[in-house]
Short mmCIF file of C-alpha atoms and ligand atoms in Angstrom, two decimals:
data_model
loop_
_atom_site.label_atom_id
_atom_site.label_comp_id
_atom_site.label_asym_id
_atom_site.label_seq_id
_atom_site.Cartn_x
_atom_site.Cartn_y
_atom_site.Cartn_z
CA MET A 1204 20.34 8.48 -18.22
CA ALA A 1205 21.02 11.80 -19.92
CA TYR A 1206 21.83 12.05 -23.61
CA ASP A 1207 24.53 14.59 -24.43
CA ASP A 1208 22.80 15.77 -27.56
CA LEU A 1209 20.63 14.68 -30.47
CA ARG A 1210 23.47 12.60 -31.95
CA ASP A 1211 23.98 10.68 -28.72
CA TRP A 1212 20.22 10.01 -28.69
CA ILE A 1213 20.27 8.84 -32.32
CA SER A 1214 23.12 6.44 -31.50
CA ALA A 1215 21.12 5.06 -28.56
CA LEU A 1216 18.09 4.57 -30.82
CA ASP A 1217 20.30 2.81 -33.35
CA ARG A 1218 21.79 0.48 -30.72
CA ALA A 1219 18.31 -0.37 -29.42
CA GLY A 1220 17.07 -1.25 -32.93
CA GLU A 1221 14.67 1.69 -32.78
CA LEU A 1222 16.00 3.58 -35.82
CA ARG A 1223 15.77 2.99 -39.57
CA ARG A 1224 18.22 4.81 -41.82
CA ILE A 1225 16.66 5.59 -45.16
CA ARG A 1226 19.19 5.93 -47.96
CA ALA A 1227 16.77 6.21 -50.87
CA GLU A 1228 16.17 9.74 -52.12
CA VAL A 1229 13.01 11.20 -50.59
CA ASP A 1230 11.40 14.62 -51.11
CA PRO A 1231 10.76 16.79 -48.01
CA VAL A 1232 7.67 18.02 -49.85
CA LEU A 1233 4.89 15.54 -48.94
CA GLU A 1234 6.90 12.32 -49.41
CA ILE A 1235 8.46 12.27 -45.91
CA THR A 1236 4.97 12.76 -44.47
CA GLU A 1237 3.44 9.90 -46.42
CA ILE A 1238 6.25 7.54 -45.38
CA THR A 1239 6.17 8.62 -41.74
CA ASP A 1240 2.38 8.50 -41.57
CA ARG A 1241 2.38 4.87 -42.72
CA VAL A 1242 5.08 4.02 -40.17
CA SER A 1243 3.24 5.85 -37.36
CA LYS A 1244 0.09 3.90 -38.05
CA SER A 1245 1.81 0.57 -37.41
CA PRO A 1246 0.63 -0.98 -34.11
CA ASP A 1247 3.52 0.13 -31.89
CA GLY A 1248 4.15 3.43 -33.68
CA GLY A 1249 6.98 2.04 -35.86
CA PRO A 1250 10.67 3.00 -35.67
CA ALA A 1251 12.29 6.43 -35.68
CA LEU A 1252 13.37 7.38 -39.20
CA LEU A 1253 16.59 9.06 -40.27
CA PHE A 1254 16.37 10.25 -43.88
CA GLU A 1255 19.93 10.41 -45.14
CA ASN A 1256 19.27 11.39 -48.75
CA VAL A 1257 16.81 14.27 -48.82
CA LYS A 1258 16.00 15.54 -52.30
CA GLY A 1259 17.57 18.95 -52.87
CA TYR A 1260 19.41 18.89 -49.51
CA ARG A 1261 22.70 17.09 -50.02
CA GLY A 1262 24.49 16.50 -46.77
CA TRP A 1263 21.41 17.07 -44.62
CA HIS A 1264 19.80 14.35 -42.53
CA VAL A 1265 16.20 14.54 -41.30
CA LEU A 1266 15.15 12.83 -38.06
CA ILE A 1267 11.46 12.12 -37.54
CA ASN A 1268 9.30 9.92 -35.25
CA GLN A 1269 11.99 10.02 -32.52
CA PHE A 1270 9.28 9.96 -29.80
CA GLY A 1271 6.86 7.79 -31.75
CA SER A 1272 6.47 4.73 -29.53
CA ALA A 1273 5.93 3.94 -25.85
CA ARG A 1274 9.41 2.42 -25.65
CA ARG A 1275 11.15 5.40 -27.25
CA MET A 1276 9.25 7.82 -25.05
CA ARG A 1277 10.56 5.90 -22.00
CA MET A 1278 14.06 5.77 -23.50
CA ALA A 1279 13.96 9.52 -24.21
CA LEU A 1280 13.29 10.18 -20.54
CA GLY A 1281 15.63 7.45 -19.30
CA VAL A 1282 13.02 5.40 -17.41
CA ASP A 1283 11.56 1.90 -17.51
CA SER A 1284 8.12 3.26 -16.72
CA LEU A 1285 6.72 6.79 -16.94
CA ASP A 1286 5.28 6.23 -13.48
CA GLU A 1287 8.86 6.56 -12.19
CA ILE A 1288 8.78 10.22 -13.20
CA ALA A 1289 5.38 10.66 -11.61
CA ALA A 1290 6.76 9.08 -8.42
CA ARG A 1291 9.78 11.42 -8.45
CA ILE A 1292 7.50 14.44 -8.82
CA HIS A 1293 5.37 13.13 -6.00
CA HIS A 1294 8.49 12.67 -3.88
CA PHE A 1295 9.51 16.31 -4.37
CA LEU A 1296 5.99 17.58 -3.75
CA ASP A 1297 5.68 15.50 -0.61
CA VAL A 1298 8.51 17.21 1.26
CA LYS A 1299 7.73 17.91 4.91
CA SER A 1300 9.63 20.48 6.98
CA PRO A 1301 12.56 18.62 8.55
CA GLU A 1302 12.57 18.33 12.32
CA GLY A 1303 16.01 18.14 13.86
CA LEU A 1304 19.46 17.75 12.37
CA LEU A 1305 19.05 14.12 11.31
CA GLU A 1306 16.05 14.86 9.12
CA LYS A 1307 17.88 17.85 7.66
CA ILE A 1308 20.86 15.62 6.81
CA LYS A 1309 18.52 13.12 5.19
CA MET A 1310 17.32 15.88 2.89
CA LEU A 1311 20.81 16.62 1.54
CA PRO A 1312 20.68 14.11 -1.34
CA MET A 1313 17.39 15.61 -2.43
CA LEU A 1314 18.87 19.11 -2.38
CA ALA A 1315 21.90 17.87 -4.32
CA GLU A 1316 19.58 16.39 -6.90
CA MET A 1317 17.64 19.64 -7.13
CA GLY A 1318 20.90 21.40 -7.91
CA LYS A 1319 21.02 19.45 -11.17
CA PHE A 1320 17.77 20.99 -12.38
CA PHE A 1321 19.27 24.43 -12.90
CA PRO A 1322 20.74 25.17 -16.34
CA LYS A 1323 24.43 26.09 -16.62
CA THR A 1324 25.62 28.82 -18.93
CA VAL A 1325 28.87 27.80 -20.66
CA SER A 1326 31.16 29.87 -22.86
CA SER A 1327 30.60 28.00 -26.11
CA GLY A 1328 29.17 24.83 -27.55
CA PRO A 1329 28.73 22.79 -30.73
CA CYS A 1330 25.73 24.89 -31.84
CA LYS A 1331 28.30 27.64 -32.62
CA GLU A 1332 30.40 25.54 -34.99
CA VAL A 1333 29.03 27.59 -37.87
CA ILE A 1334 27.78 31.15 -37.33
CA ARG A 1335 25.86 32.76 -40.19
CA ARG A 1336 25.04 36.42 -39.75
CA ASP A 1337 24.32 37.13 -43.40
CA ASP A 1338 24.53 34.10 -45.64
CA PHE A 1339 21.51 32.18 -44.45
CA ASP A 1340 18.14 31.18 -45.80
CA LEU A 1341 15.55 29.26 -43.79
CA LEU A 1342 14.99 27.05 -46.80
CA HIS A 1343 18.60 25.92 -46.67
CA MET A 1344 17.14 23.55 -44.08
CA PRO A 1345 15.04 20.62 -45.38
CA VAL A 1346 11.82 22.03 -43.91
CA LEU A 1347 8.84 19.81 -44.73
CA GLN A 1348 5.70 20.61 -46.54
CA CYS A 1349 3.61 18.12 -44.61
CA TRP A 1350 0.21 17.95 -46.34
CA PRO A 1351 -1.05 18.90 -49.80
CA LYS A 1352 -3.13 21.89 -48.67
CA ASP A 1353 -0.62 23.32 -46.19
CA ALA A 1354 0.12 26.98 -46.80
CA GLY A 1355 3.79 26.16 -47.30
CA ARG A 1356 6.66 24.61 -45.43
CA PHE A 1357 6.51 24.43 -41.65
CA ILE A 1358 9.19 23.98 -38.99
CA THR A 1359 7.31 21.55 -36.79
CA LEU A 1360 9.60 20.65 -33.87
CA PRO A 1361 11.13 23.98 -32.79
CA SER A 1362 11.85 24.86 -29.18
CA VAL A 1363 10.94 28.55 -29.06
CA ILE A 1364 12.72 30.51 -26.34
CA THR A 1365 11.52 33.87 -25.03
CA ARG A 1366 12.12 35.89 -21.88
CA ASP A 1367 9.35 37.35 -19.73
CA PRO A 1368 10.00 41.11 -19.99
CA ARG A 1369 8.72 41.57 -16.42
CA THR A 1370 10.45 38.80 -14.49
CA GLY A 1371 13.35 37.84 -16.78
CA LYS A 1372 12.29 34.18 -16.58
CA ARG A 1373 12.67 32.18 -19.76
CA ASN A 1374 10.11 30.01 -21.48
CA VAL A 1375 10.61 27.22 -23.97
CA GLY A 1376 7.50 26.31 -25.95
CA MET A 1377 6.96 24.27 -29.06
CA TYR A 1378 5.13 26.42 -31.59
CA ARG A 1379 5.20 25.59 -35.29
CA MET A 1380 6.68 28.11 -37.71
CA GLN A 1381 5.54 28.60 -41.30
CA VAL A 1382 8.49 29.62 -43.46
CA TYR A 1383 7.47 32.73 -45.42
CA ASP A 1384 10.81 33.43 -47.10
CA ALA A 1385 14.57 33.29 -46.50
CA ARG A 1386 14.41 35.29 -43.29
CA THR A 1387 10.89 35.32 -41.91
CA ALA A 1388 8.52 32.73 -40.51
CA GLY A 1389 5.18 32.68 -38.71
CA MET A 1390 5.25 32.40 -34.91
CA HIS A 1391 2.24 30.23 -34.13
CA TRP A 1392 2.03 30.64 -30.36
CA GLN A 1393 -1.62 30.38 -29.56
CA ARG A 1394 -2.89 33.18 -27.37
CA GLN A 1395 -3.16 31.12 -24.19
CA LYS A 1396 0.46 29.97 -24.41
CA VAL A 1397 3.37 31.43 -22.49
CA GLY A 1398 5.20 32.79 -25.57
CA ALA A 1399 2.05 34.79 -26.43
CA GLU A 1400 1.93 36.13 -22.86
CA HIS A 1401 5.55 37.30 -23.13
CA TYR A 1402 4.57 39.03 -26.37
CA ARG A 1403 1.65 40.74 -24.62
CA ASP A 1404 3.94 41.71 -21.74
CA ALA A 1405 6.33 43.30 -24.23
CA MET A 1406 3.36 45.21 -25.66
CA ARG A 1407 2.29 46.34 -22.21
CA ALA A 1408 5.83 47.49 -21.46
CA ALA A 1409 6.11 49.34 -24.80
CA ALA A 1410 2.72 50.98 -24.30
CA SER A 1411 3.44 52.14 -20.76
CA SER A 1412 6.97 53.38 -21.54
CA GLY A 1413 5.52 55.77 -24.06
CA VAL A 1414 7.80 54.36 -26.79
CA SER A 1415 4.70 53.50 -28.67
CA PRO A 1416 2.74 56.15 -30.53
CA ALA A 1417 -0.32 54.32 -29.20
CA GLY A 1418 0.56 55.59 -25.72
CA PRO A 1419 -0.69 53.74 -22.68
CA VAL A 1420 -3.16 51.11 -23.78
CA ALA A 1421 -5.81 49.84 -21.43
CA GLY A 1422 -5.00 46.27 -20.46
CA VAL A 1423 -8.23 44.84 -21.69
CA ASP A 1424 -8.00 46.53 -25.08
CA LEU A 1425 -4.41 45.39 -25.46
CA MET A 1426 -5.41 41.79 -24.72
CA ALA A 1427 -7.99 41.91 -27.47
CA ARG A 1428 -5.41 42.97 -30.02
CA SER A 1429 -2.40 41.02 -28.96
CA GLY A 1430 -2.38 37.60 -30.51
CA GLY A 1431 -3.48 35.78 -33.57
CA GLY A 1432 -7.15 36.02 -34.36
CA ALA A 1433 -8.51 37.12 -37.70
CA ILE A 1434 -11.74 38.47 -36.30
CA GLU A 1435 -10.20 40.60 -33.60
CA PRO A 1436 -10.52 44.38 -33.72
CA GLU A 1437 -7.52 45.85 -35.46
CA GLY A 1438 -6.26 48.88 -33.63
CA GLU A 1439 -3.02 50.73 -33.38
CA ARG A 1440 -0.43 48.43 -31.84
CA PRO A 1441 2.51 49.48 -29.69
CA GLN A 1442 5.86 49.43 -31.46
CA GLY A 1443 8.84 47.45 -30.29
CA LYS A 1444 10.26 43.96 -30.46
CA LEU A 1445 10.36 40.78 -28.46
CA GLU A 1446 13.55 38.80 -28.91
CA VAL A 1447 13.11 35.13 -29.74
CA ALA A 1448 15.52 32.23 -30.22
CA VAL A 1449 14.60 28.87 -31.69
CA ALA A 1450 16.50 25.64 -31.06
CA ILE A 1451 16.02 22.72 -33.45
CA GLY A 1452 17.45 19.27 -32.77
CA THR A 1453 18.05 19.29 -29.03
CA GLU A 1454 18.52 16.26 -26.82
CA PRO A 1455 15.15 14.57 -26.26
CA ALA A 1456 14.37 15.62 -22.67
CA LEU A 1457 14.55 19.27 -23.64
CA THR A 1458 12.52 18.83 -26.84
CA PHE A 1459 9.89 17.06 -24.77
CA ALA A 1460 10.02 19.72 -22.03
CA ALA A 1461 9.06 22.34 -24.66
CA VAL A 1462 5.72 20.55 -25.07
CA ILE A 1463 4.95 20.16 -21.36
CA PRO A 1464 2.16 22.50 -20.23
CA ALA A 1465 4.18 23.71 -17.25
CA PRO A 1466 3.07 26.61 -15.05
CA PRO A 1467 4.24 29.83 -16.78
CA ASP A 1468 6.88 30.65 -14.16
CA VAL A 1469 8.63 27.27 -14.32
CA GLU A 1470 11.47 27.35 -16.86
CA GLU A 1471 11.44 24.33 -19.16
CA PHE A 1472 15.26 24.26 -18.94
CA MET A 1473 14.75 23.26 -15.30
CA ILE A 1474 12.16 20.66 -16.23
CA ALA A 1475 14.63 19.16 -18.70
CA GLY A 1476 17.32 19.19 -15.96
CA PHE A 1477 14.89 17.36 -13.68
CA LEU A 1478 14.03 14.79 -16.34
CA ARG A 1479 17.63 14.06 -17.35
CA HIS A 1480 19.15 14.33 -13.83
CA LYS A 1481 21.71 16.69 -15.32
CA PRO A 1482 21.76 20.44 -16.00
CA VAL A 1483 21.04 21.70 -19.49
CA GLU A 1484 24.05 23.60 -20.81
CA LEU A 1485 23.25 26.95 -22.37
CA VAL A 1486 25.24 29.41 -24.46
CA LYS A 1487 24.52 33.05 -25.16
CA CYS A 1488 23.10 34.01 -28.52
CA GLU A 1489 25.08 36.15 -30.96
CA THR A 1490 22.50 38.80 -31.76
CA VAL A 1491 19.84 38.63 -29.04
CA ASP A 1492 19.92 38.61 -25.25
CA LEU A 1493 18.83 34.99 -24.84
CA GLU A 1494 20.49 31.68 -24.08
CA VAL A 1495 20.09 28.51 -26.12
CA PRO A 1496 21.01 24.84 -25.58
CA ALA A 1497 24.74 24.53 -26.32
CA THR A 1498 24.40 21.26 -28.19
CA ALA A 1499 21.41 22.15 -30.39
CA GLU A 1500 21.84 21.18 -34.03
CA ILE A 1501 20.46 24.50 -35.29
CA VAL A 1502 19.68 27.83 -33.62
CA LEU A 1503 17.66 30.63 -35.19
CA GLU A 1504 18.03 34.00 -33.51
CA GLY A 1505 15.69 36.89 -34.12
CA TYR A 1506 12.68 38.86 -32.96
CA VAL A 1507 9.01 39.46 -33.50
CA ASP A 1508 7.78 43.00 -34.12
CA LEU A 1509 4.99 43.98 -31.76
CA ASP A 1510 3.05 45.72 -34.50
CA GLU A 1511 3.17 43.04 -37.16
CA LEU A 1512 0.76 40.16 -37.76
CA ARG A 1513 0.57 38.02 -40.87
CA ALA A 1514 -1.69 35.25 -42.15
CA GLU A 1515 -0.49 31.82 -41.02
CA GLY A 1516 -1.89 28.45 -42.18
CA PRO A 1517 -3.78 26.47 -43.22
CA PHE A 1518 -1.80 23.56 -41.79
CA GLY A 1519 -2.72 19.86 -41.59
CA ASP A 1520 -3.01 19.62 -37.82
CA HIS A 1521 -3.13 17.02 -35.07
CA THR A 1522 -6.92 17.19 -35.01
CA GLY A 1523 -6.90 15.34 -38.33
CA PHE A 1524 -8.14 18.48 -40.11
CA TYR A 1525 -6.43 21.54 -41.54
CA SER A 1526 -6.28 24.31 -38.94
CA LEU A 1527 -7.63 27.49 -40.49
CA GLU A 1528 -5.63 30.48 -41.61
CA ASP A 1529 -5.28 33.08 -38.87
CA LEU A 1530 -3.11 36.08 -37.97
CA TYR A 1531 0.07 35.50 -35.99
CA PRO A 1532 3.29 37.42 -35.27
CA VAL A 1533 6.20 37.22 -37.70
CA PHE A 1534 9.63 35.94 -36.63
CA HIS A 1535 12.54 37.81 -38.26
CA VAL A 1536 15.81 35.91 -38.29
CA THR A 1537 18.94 37.90 -37.44
CA CYS A 1538 21.45 35.07 -37.25
CA VAL A 1539 21.64 31.31 -37.71
CA THR A 1540 24.16 29.14 -35.87
CA HIS A 1541 24.51 25.42 -36.35
CA ARG A 1542 26.64 22.36 -35.96
CA LYS A 1543 28.69 21.07 -38.87
CA ARG A 1544 26.51 18.78 -40.99
CA PRO A 1545 23.43 19.60 -38.91
CA ILE A 1546 20.62 17.11 -38.43
CA TYR A 1547 17.18 18.61 -38.93
CA ALA A 1548 14.72 17.21 -36.37
CA THR A 1549 11.06 17.40 -37.27
CA THR A 1550 7.69 15.74 -36.87
CA ILE A 1551 4.38 15.56 -38.65
CA VAL A 1552 0.92 15.83 -37.19
CA GLY A 1553 -2.33 14.63 -38.75
CA LYS A 1554 -4.95 12.00 -38.09
CA PRO A 1555 -3.96 10.22 -34.88
CA PRO A 1556 -2.04 8.23 -33.92
CA MET A 1557 1.09 10.14 -34.84
CA GLU A 1558 4.33 10.81 -32.98
CA ASP A 1559 2.68 13.44 -30.77
CA ALA A 1560 0.23 10.82 -29.45
CA TRP A 1561 3.08 9.22 -27.50
CA MET A 1562 4.28 12.57 -26.23
CA GLY A 1563 0.73 13.38 -25.11
CA LYS A 1564 0.39 10.06 -23.29
CA ALA A 1565 3.66 10.73 -21.47
CA ILE A 1566 2.35 14.14 -20.39
CA GLU A 1567 -0.86 12.49 -19.18
CA ARG A 1568 1.15 10.17 -16.91
CA ILE A 1569 3.59 12.80 -15.67
CA PHE A 1570 0.86 15.32 -14.92
CA LEU A 1571 -1.30 13.04 -12.85
CA PRO A 1572 0.56 13.77 -9.57
CA LEU A 1573 0.46 17.48 -10.34
CA MET A 1574 -3.29 17.36 -10.97
CA ARG A 1575 -3.65 15.55 -7.66
CA VAL A 1576 -2.03 18.45 -5.81
CA THR A 1577 -5.13 20.52 -6.53
CA LEU A 1578 -7.61 17.68 -6.94
CA PRO A 1579 -6.45 14.87 -4.61
CA GLU A 1580 -9.65 12.92 -5.23
CA ILE A 1581 -8.50 12.08 -8.77
CA VAL A 1582 -7.58 8.40 -9.09
CA ASP A 1583 -6.66 8.19 -12.77
CA VAL A 1584 -6.99 10.08 -16.03
CA ASN A 1585 -7.22 9.04 -19.67
CA LEU A 1586 -6.98 11.43 -22.60
CA PRO A 1587 -7.78 9.19 -25.55
CA VAL A 1588 -5.48 9.73 -28.51
CA GLU A 1589 -8.42 9.55 -30.92
CA ALA A 1590 -9.96 12.60 -29.27
CA VAL A 1591 -6.67 14.48 -29.79
CA PHE A 1592 -6.24 15.00 -26.06
CA HIS A 1593 -8.06 18.25 -25.49
CA ASN A 1594 -11.39 17.00 -26.81
CA LEU A 1595 -11.97 14.33 -24.17
CA MET A 1596 -10.71 13.65 -20.65
CA ILE A 1597 -11.97 10.65 -18.70
CA VAL A 1598 -11.29 10.93 -15.01
CA SER A 1599 -12.02 8.61 -12.11
CA ILE A 1600 -12.54 10.06 -8.64
CA ARG A 1601 -12.97 8.99 -5.07
CA LYS A 1602 -16.42 10.51 -4.65
CA SER A 1603 -17.00 11.85 -1.15
CA TYR A 1604 -19.80 14.40 -1.26
CA PRO A 1605 -22.77 15.46 -3.35
CA GLY A 1606 -21.76 17.32 -6.51
CA HIS A 1607 -18.20 16.06 -6.25
CA ALA A 1608 -17.97 15.14 -9.95
CA ARG A 1609 -18.95 18.70 -10.91
CA LYS A 1610 -16.35 20.16 -8.59
CA VAL A 1611 -13.71 18.06 -10.34
CA MET A 1612 -14.89 19.18 -13.81
CA ASN A 1613 -14.68 22.81 -12.80
CA GLY A 1614 -11.28 22.24 -11.21
CA ILE A 1615 -9.96 20.72 -14.44
CA TRP A 1616 -11.32 23.56 -16.56
CA ALA A 1617 -9.47 25.95 -14.26
CA MET A 1618 -6.14 24.13 -14.53
CA GLY A 1619 -3.62 25.47 -17.08
CA GLN A 1620 -4.01 24.04 -20.56
CA ALA A 1621 -6.65 21.58 -19.27
CA MET A 1622 -8.92 24.60 -19.76
CA PHE A 1623 -9.19 23.45 -23.39
CA THR A 1624 -10.84 20.14 -22.47
CA LYS A 1625 -14.00 20.05 -24.54
CA CYS A 1626 -15.58 17.07 -22.82
CA ILE A 1627 -14.89 15.67 -19.35
CA VAL A 1628 -16.36 12.36 -18.26
CA VAL A 1629 -16.19 11.68 -14.52
CA VAL A 1630 -16.55 8.10 -13.28
CA ASP A 1631 -16.25 6.42 -9.88
CA GLU A 1632 -12.90 5.10 -8.64
CA ASP A 1633 -13.80 1.47 -9.40
CA CYS A 1634 -13.98 2.21 -13.13
CA ASP A 1635 -10.70 1.70 -15.00
CA VAL A 1636 -10.47 4.80 -17.17
CA GLN A 1637 -7.89 3.12 -19.43
CA ASP A 1638 -10.54 0.53 -20.39
CA LEU A 1639 -12.70 2.41 -22.86
CA ARG A 1640 -15.29 -0.40 -23.04
CA GLU A 1641 -15.84 -0.13 -19.33
CA VAL A 1642 -16.02 3.67 -19.55
CA VAL A 1643 -18.62 3.60 -22.32
CA LEU A 1644 -20.68 0.99 -20.48
CA ARG A 1645 -20.66 2.99 -17.27
CA THR A 1646 -21.27 6.33 -18.90
CA ALA A 1647 -24.10 5.17 -21.10
CA ASN A 1648 -25.76 3.33 -18.20
CA HIS A 1649 -25.18 5.83 -15.41
CA ILE A 1650 -26.47 9.04 -16.85
CA ASP A 1651 -29.78 10.75 -17.09
CA PRO A 1652 -28.55 13.08 -19.82
CA GLU A 1653 -30.55 16.15 -18.93
CA ARG A 1654 -29.59 15.87 -15.27
CA ASP A 1655 -25.97 14.70 -15.58
CA ILE A 1656 -24.58 16.72 -18.46
CA GLN A 1657 -23.28 20.15 -17.63
CA PHE A 1658 -22.37 22.80 -20.17
CA THR A 1659 -20.12 25.72 -19.57
CA LEU A 1660 -18.48 28.44 -21.67
CA GLY A 1661 -14.88 29.48 -21.81
CA PRO A 1662 -11.64 29.51 -23.79
CA VAL A 1663 -11.26 26.67 -26.29
CA ASP A 1664 -8.28 25.47 -28.28
CA SER A 1665 -7.38 27.70 -31.22
CA LEU A 1666 -7.47 24.58 -33.40
CA ASP A 1667 -11.14 23.93 -32.61
CA HIS A 1668 -12.95 24.48 -35.89
CA SER A 1669 -16.47 23.97 -34.56
CA SER A 1670 -16.68 26.42 -31.65
CA ARG A 1671 -19.03 29.36 -32.16
CA LEU A 1672 -16.11 31.77 -32.20
CA PRO A 1673 -12.39 31.21 -32.63
CA ASN A 1674 -10.89 30.51 -29.19
CA PHE A 1675 -14.23 30.78 -27.34
CA GLY A 1676 -16.94 28.17 -27.00
CA SER A 1677 -18.68 25.62 -24.86
CA LYS A 1678 -17.47 22.58 -22.96
CA MET A 1679 -19.37 19.62 -21.64
CA GLY A 1680 -18.99 17.65 -18.44
CA ILE A 1681 -20.68 14.29 -17.94
CA ASP A 1682 -21.19 13.10 -14.40
CA ALA A 1683 -21.17 9.32 -14.89
CA THR A 1684 -20.65 8.53 -11.21
CA ARG A 1685 -23.28 6.63 -9.21
CA LYS A 1686 -25.91 9.08 -8.06
CA TRP A 1687 -26.58 9.50 -4.39
CA PRO A 1688 -29.78 10.23 -2.46
CA THR A 1689 -28.11 13.44 -1.30
CA GLU A 1690 -27.91 14.39 -4.97
CA GLY A 1691 -31.65 13.93 -5.28
CA PHE A 1692 -31.53 10.35 -6.59
CA THR A 1693 -33.85 8.33 -4.40
CA ARG A 1694 -34.40 5.24 -6.56
CA PRO A 1695 -32.34 2.14 -5.65
CA TRP A 1696 -29.02 1.94 -7.57
CA PRO A 1697 -28.57 -1.54 -9.07
CA GLU A 1698 -25.63 -3.76 -8.29
CA GLU A 1699 -23.06 -4.51 -10.97
CA ILE A 1700 -23.10 -8.12 -12.24
CA ARG A 1701 -20.08 -10.08 -11.04
CA MET A 1702 -19.56 -13.85 -10.81
CA ASP A 1703 -18.80 -15.18 -7.32
CA GLU A 1704 -15.21 -16.29 -6.67
CA ALA A 1705 -16.08 -19.92 -5.83
CA THR A 1706 -17.77 -20.49 -9.19
CA LYS A 1707 -14.85 -18.84 -10.97
CA ARG A 1708 -12.39 -21.18 -9.27
CA ARG A 1709 -14.48 -24.26 -10.15
CA VAL A 1710 -14.63 -23.19 -13.79
CA ASP A 1711 -10.87 -22.42 -13.81
CA ALA A 1712 -10.25 -25.97 -12.61
CA MET A 1713 -12.42 -27.55 -15.30
CA TRP A 1714 -11.43 -25.14 -18.12
CA LYS A 1715 -8.96 -27.36 -19.96
CA LYS A 1716 -11.36 -30.31 -19.93
CA LEU A 1717 -14.03 -28.19 -21.64
CA GLY A 1718 -11.97 -28.22 -24.86
CA ILE A 1719 -12.92 -24.64 -25.75
CA ASP A 1720 -9.41 -23.18 -26.30
C1 FMN B 2059 4.57 18.71 -32.49
C2 FMN B 2059 3.87 19.78 -31.70
C3 FMN B 2059 3.54 20.98 -32.30
C4 FMN B 2059 2.90 21.98 -31.58
N1 FMN B 2059 2.58 23.15 -32.20
C5 FMN B 2059 2.00 24.15 -31.50
C6 FMN B 2059 1.73 25.39 -32.12
O1 FMN B 2059 1.97 25.58 -33.31
N2 FMN B 2059 1.19 26.38 -31.37
C7 FMN B 2059 0.90 26.21 -30.04
O2 FMN B 2059 0.45 27.15 -29.40
N3 FMN B 2059 1.13 25.02 -29.43
C8 FMN B 2059 1.67 23.99 -30.13
N4 FMN B 2059 1.93 22.79 -29.52
C9 FMN B 2059 1.56 22.60 -28.11
C10 FMN B 2059 2.52 23.35 -27.20
O3 FMN B 2059 3.84 22.96 -27.45
C11 FMN B 2059 2.17 23.09 -25.74
O4 FMN B 2059 0.90 23.63 -25.51
C12 FMN B 2059 3.18 23.67 -24.77
O5 FMN B 2059 2.80 23.37 -23.45
C13 FMN B 2059 3.33 25.15 -24.95
O6 FMN B 2059 4.32 25.62 -24.08
P1 FMN B 2059 4.06 26.83 -23.09
O7 FMN B 2059 3.13 26.30 -22.02
O8 FMN B 2059 5.40 27.15 -22.56
O9 FMN B 2059 3.45 27.92 -23.88
C14 FMN B 2059 2.56 21.77 -30.23
C15 FMN B 2059 2.91 20.55 -29.62
C16 FMN B 2059 3.54 19.57 -30.35
C17 FMN B 2059 3.89 18.26 -29.69
#
């Protein structure tokens, strides 16, 4: 079931009893966070909140916690179970070449469905109801200051749209934006993200076209200077711009698609089309050569200068700590378009669980079939919310050969944003990775630490405050599978304690009489 826009989604939440309208006056500075944090910490993640009386922002409504429960996450994606999406992905990945006309005919519905993935450009849409080329100020929107020591106000749920200067393909990524003043904001795409790669590609293009006074810049040198990173060598940077558009308040499948760690060449507009079984409608921007969702509540158009970095942060982050100040590109706004009486969609991050925990869990489920394409031995995966996803991945495998657990660790570290995984625990297929008690029991019992823990070095999440260097550090893999003689383990491996079925049945039959319950 596809929602037409954010308003349609809000109505659905309301009908399902998943929304609370808050009519009391509430300050976007800290107060909305404190309220939402308390709600998020309730056992099922609490309801979505629509603040209808935001202090200093008459007429504005603020939506928060829209994805903040398992039920709402399923509703957002129009499914009864997230496994349905995984099964659909599997179905598309499992296509065999058709033999004969009949098999080709059978494929037609699938091809028709694939047609719905592609976005459609339309001539206009509600996001153009108001077009502001001059009279705008980013702080006309009720942007939150989330936590007391944040560097300022941050746009936290933006879908940031860029175009790859080489291929023309678009990317939509969710990168927070610190509002500096009326017309500029930080562009916090971390260096391993696709927006940052488009930025580097624009630098490469500027350097090689000779536009830049820096002239051609060696690729490796350019890489070192091309993202955030306070300790990086500061050199001359090529001049030029990368156009950027930002959509705030889109229908939920698209907002969610902006978070999905998709392969760089897969447009998130297509992912959203896949998720909602309906194409995303796009309209052209007014001042930049980009397209934006036609029904977005708010669109910011602008650019980042290739030779400008500015301090961004600190910001109370999803790790539960403030991410440190660092240098990032600056987004300059050239035009703002919005719906009449726009609804500002936002989120807060902080100590888990928060709204993003539910989004992360959905990604975990949806990505499992994709991980299995490269690592078919994977049975299940759990990224515990408390470890803020990238710090711990527990994975069960069908072990088939010596060293198999280590192969899986290395495969995961080589797979897109899973590269950030600080600790991977690999268990055998008969261990339920969703049962943390079982995982701890197995891991603690099954390892000889010196033998079974593997360290490696590589890129780490920019938010990691403990790595030896920003963005670079170590990772740990724990092989908690049963050890085999062919892995050099020649002692007998003990059997797990399990009661026999006959005794269980006898005790089941006598249970009531025992008077224990
Ligand atoms: C609420 C929220 C805020 C996020 N903020 C950032 C951010 O500021 N910078 C960043 O690089 N990633 C951030 N992420 C994670 C990215 O959205 C995610 O890595 C996504 O896959 C990036 O898209 P890309 O692969 O197209 O670059 C955030 C995710 C969520 C859910």
